[in-house]
Structures are given as C-alpha cells and as structure tokens.
Amino acid sequence: MLNTNGIRIARDDKFMSELARLRDRVEVYLQFDGFRAETYLFHRGQDLREMKAEAIRRLTEARIFTTLAVAVAKG
C-alpha cells in the first residue's frame, strides 16, 4: 500500500515504471481534495488539480488499483 500526494507519480517516469511493474502487488491511496481550486488552496496552499489529474491518468493507464483519499474540514 502506498499513501501519496501523487506529485512524484505525475512527474517521475522511472518511479511510475516501477509502480507499473509491481501493479499486482501495490495499491495506491492518492490524497485527493476534490475539483475546486479553493479546496486545494485551503488544504494545500496551492492549486494541485492538474497534478492530481495527471497522477490519476498515469495510474489508470498503468492499471494500478487506486483509492482516492480525501481530507475533510468543517466549513
């Protein structure tokens, strides 16, 4: 099980290749805060929607089982 914010998955081809090689033995829990920029700005201080979308695209393409893990805040 890999818990990740997905930045390395989105950017690092070698790392992604290793994950793909281990696809039958790994499950990725991807930190995902939704679809609104405001949510990312609140939780992470920057808009990471494109980075998350790229990580999801790459994980899907490599057929790696992925669970989106969310952070919840009042308000």
JSON list of C-alpha atoms in Angstrom, two decimals:
[
{"chain": "A", "resi": 1, "resn": "MET", "atom": "CA", "xyz": [0.00, 0.00, 0.00]},
{"chain": "A", "resi": 2, "resn": "LEU", "atom": "CA", "xyz": [1.36, 3.40, -1.00]},
{"chain": "A", "resi": 3, "resn": "ASN", "atom": "CA", "xyz": [-0.08, 6.59, 0.50]},
{"chain": "A", "resi": 4, "resn": "THR", "atom": "CA", "xyz": [0.89, 9.55, -1.67]},
{"chain": "A", "resi": 5, "resn": "ASN", "atom": "CA", "xyz": [0.06, 13.08, -2.72]},
{"chain": "A", "resi": 6, "resn": "GLY", "atom": "CA", "xyz": [0.71, 11.93, -6.31]},
{"chain": "A", "resi": 7, "resn": "ILE", "atom": "CA", "xyz": [3.29, 14.53, -7.26]},
{"chain": "A", "resi": 8, "resn": "ARG", "atom": "CA", "xyz": [6.05, 12.02, -7.92]},
{"chain": "A", "resi": 9, "resn": "ILE", "atom": "CA", "xyz": [3.62, 9.77, -9.79]},
{"chain": "A", "resi": 10, "resn": "ALA", "atom": "CA", "xyz": [2.66, 12.66, -12.04]},
{"chain": "A", "resi": 11, "resn": "ARG", "atom": "CA", "xyz": [6.27, 13.72, -12.73]},
{"chain": "A", "resi": 12, "resn": "ASP", "atom": "CA", "xyz": [8.68, 10.79, -12.38]},
{"chain": "A", "resi": 13, "resn": "ASP", "atom": "CA", "xyz": [8.65, 8.32, -15.28]},
{"chain": "A", "resi": 14, "resn": "LYS", "atom": "CA", "xyz": [11.10, 5.91, -13.64]},
{"chain": "A", "resi": 15, "resn": "PHE", "atom": "CA", "xyz": [9.08, 5.77, -10.41]},
{"chain": "A", "resi": 16, "resn": "MET", "atom": "CA", "xyz": [5.88, 5.26, -12.39]},
{"chain": "A", "resi": 17, "resn": "SER", "atom": "CA", "xyz": [7.53, 2.45, -14.36]},
{"chain": "A", "resi": 18, "resn": "GLU", "atom": "CA", "xyz": [8.44, 0.67, -11.12]},
{"chain": "A", "resi": 19, "resn": "LEU", "atom": "CA", "xyz": [4.89, 1.04, -9.81]},
{"chain": "A", "resi": 20, "resn": "ALA", "atom": "CA", "xyz": [3.55, -0.40, -13.05]},
{"chain": "A", "resi": 21, "resn": "ARG", "atom": "CA", "xyz": [5.95, -3.34, -12.76]},
{"chain": "A", "resi": 22, "resn": "LEU", "atom": "CA", "xyz": [4.52, -4.02, -9.28]},
{"chain": "A", "resi": 23, "resn": "ARG", "atom": "CA", "xyz": [0.88, -3.42, -10.23]},
{"chain": "A", "resi": 24, "resn": "ASP", "atom": "CA", "xyz": [-0.22, -6.82, -8.94]},
{"chain": "A", "resi": 25, "resn": "ARG", "atom": "CA", "xyz": [1.35, -6.13, -5.54]},
{"chain": "A", "resi": 26, "resn": "VAL", "atom": "CA", "xyz": [0.61, -2.45, -4.92]},
{"chain": "A", "resi": 27, "resn": "GLU", "atom": "CA", "xyz": [-2.43, -0.34, -4.15]},
{"chain": "A", "resi": 28, "resn": "VAL", "atom": "CA", "xyz": [-2.16, 3.44, -4.23]},
{"chain": "A", "resi": 29, "resn": "TYR", "atom": "CA", "xyz": [-4.06, 5.70, -1.84]},
{"chain": "A", "resi": 30, "resn": "LEU", "atom": "CA", "xyz": [-3.99, 9.09, -3.53]},
{"chain": "A", "resi": 31, "resn": "GLN", "atom": "CA", "xyz": [-4.59, 12.23, -1.50]},
{"chain": "A", "resi": 32, "resn": "PHE", "atom": "CA", "xyz": [-7.44, 13.94, -3.36]},
{"chain": "A", "resi": 33, "resn": "ASP", "atom": "CA", "xyz": [-9.21, 17.08, -2.23]},
{"chain": "A", "resi": 34, "resn": "GLY", "atom": "CA", "xyz": [-11.84, 17.45, -4.93]},
{"chain": "A", "resi": 35, "resn": "PHE", "atom": "CA", "xyz": [-12.39, 19.51, -8.03]},
{"chain": "A", "resi": 36, "resn": "ARG", "atom": "CA", "xyz": [-12.39, 23.11, -6.77]},
{"chain": "A", "resi": 37, "resn": "ALA", "atom": "CA", "xyz": [-9.29, 25.29, -6.64]},
{"chain": "A", "resi": 38, "resn": "GLU", "atom": "CA", "xyz": [-10.50, 26.83, -3.38]},
{"chain": "A", "resi": 39, "resn": "THR", "atom": "CA", "xyz": [-10.37, 23.47, -1.65]},
{"chain": "A", "resi": 40, "resn": "TYR", "atom": "CA", "xyz": [-6.75, 22.88, -2.65]},
{"chain": "A", "resi": 41, "resn": "LEU", "atom": "CA", "xyz": [-5.79, 26.40, -1.68]},
{"chain": "A", "resi": 42, "resn": "PHE", "atom": "CA", "xyz": [-7.34, 25.88, 1.75]},
{"chain": "A", "resi": 43, "resn": "HIS", "atom": "CA", "xyz": [-5.78, 22.45, 2.43]},
{"chain": "A", "resi": 44, "resn": "ARG", "atom": "CA", "xyz": [-2.51, 22.57, 0.44]},
{"chain": "A", "resi": 45, "resn": "GLY", "atom": "CA", "xyz": [-1.79, 26.24, -0.22]},
{"chain": "A", "resi": 46, "resn": "GLN", "atom": "CA", "xyz": [-1.74, 25.73, -3.98]},
{"chain": "A", "resi": 47, "resn": "ASP", "atom": "CA", "xyz": [-4.00, 24.51, -6.76]},
{"chain": "A", "resi": 48, "resn": "LEU", "atom": "CA", "xyz": [-2.92, 20.93, -7.45]},
{"chain": "A", "resi": 49, "resn": "ARG", "atom": "CA", "xyz": [-5.85, 19.84, -9.61]},
{"chain": "A", "resi": 50, "resn": "GLU", "atom": "CA", "xyz": [-3.78, 19.38, -12.79]},
{"chain": "A", "resi": 51, "resn": "MET", "atom": "CA", "xyz": [-1.14, 17.43, -10.88]},
{"chain": "A", "resi": 52, "resn": "LYS", "atom": "CA", "xyz": [-3.82, 15.14, -9.39]},
{"chain": "A", "resi": 53, "resn": "ALA", "atom": "CA", "xyz": [-5.45, 14.64, -12.78]},
{"chain": "A", "resi": 54, "resn": "GLU", "atom": "CA", "xyz": [-2.10, 13.66, -14.30]},
{"chain": "A", "resi": 55, "resn": "ALA", "atom": "CA", "xyz": [-1.38, 11.21, -11.47]},
{"chain": "A", "resi": 56, "resn": "ILE", "atom": "CA", "xyz": [-4.82, 9.63, -11.90]},
{"chain": "A", "resi": 57, "resn": "ARG", "atom": "CA", "xyz": [-4.35, 9.43, -15.68]},
{"chain": "A", "resi": 58, "resn": "ARG", "atom": "CA", "xyz": [-1.00, 7.69, -15.30]},
{"chain": "A", "resi": 59, "resn": "LEU", "atom": "CA", "xyz": [-2.22, 5.28, -12.63]},
{"chain": "A", "resi": 60, "resn": "THR", "atom": "CA", "xyz": [-5.26, 4.39, -14.73]},
{"chain": "A", "resi": 61, "resn": "GLU", "atom": "CA", "xyz": [-3.15, 3.91, -17.85]},
{"chain": "A", "resi": 62, "resn": "ALA", "atom": "CA", "xyz": [-0.85, 1.57, -15.91]},
{"chain": "A", "resi": 63, "resn": "ARG", "atom": "CA", "xyz": [-3.88, -0.30, -14.48]},
{"chain": "A", "resi": 64, "resn": "ILE", "atom": "CA", "xyz": [-2.79, 0.28, -10.88]},
{"chain": "A", "resi": 65, "resn": "PHE", "atom": "CA", "xyz": [-5.55, -0.06, -8.31]},
{"chain": "A", "resi": 66, "resn": "THR", "atom": "CA", "xyz": [-6.09, 3.40, -6.80]},
{"chain": "A", "resi": 67, "resn": "THR", "atom": "CA", "xyz": [-8.24, 4.73, -3.97]},
{"chain": "A", "resi": 68, "resn": "LEU", "atom": "CA", "xyz": [-8.87, 8.45, -3.64]},
{"chain": "A", "resi": 69, "resn": "ALA", "atom": "CA", "xyz": [-8.35, 9.54, -0.03]},
{"chain": "A", "resi": 70, "resn": "VAL", "atom": "CA", "xyz": [-9.93, 12.82, 0.99]},
{"chain": "A", "resi": 71, "resn": "ALA", "atom": "CA", "xyz": [-9.30, 15.33, 3.73]},
{"chain": "A", "resi": 72, "resn": "VAL", "atom": "CA", "xyz": [-12.42, 16.79, 5.31]},
{"chain": "A", "resi": 73, "resn": "ALA", "atom": "CA", "xyz": [-12.60, 20.12, 7.08]},
{"chain": "A", "resi": 74, "resn": "LYS", "atom": "CA", "xyz": [-15.53, 21.85, 8.70]},
{"chain": "A", "resi": 75, "resn": "GLY", "atom": "CA", "xyz": [-16.82, 24.67, 6.52]}
]
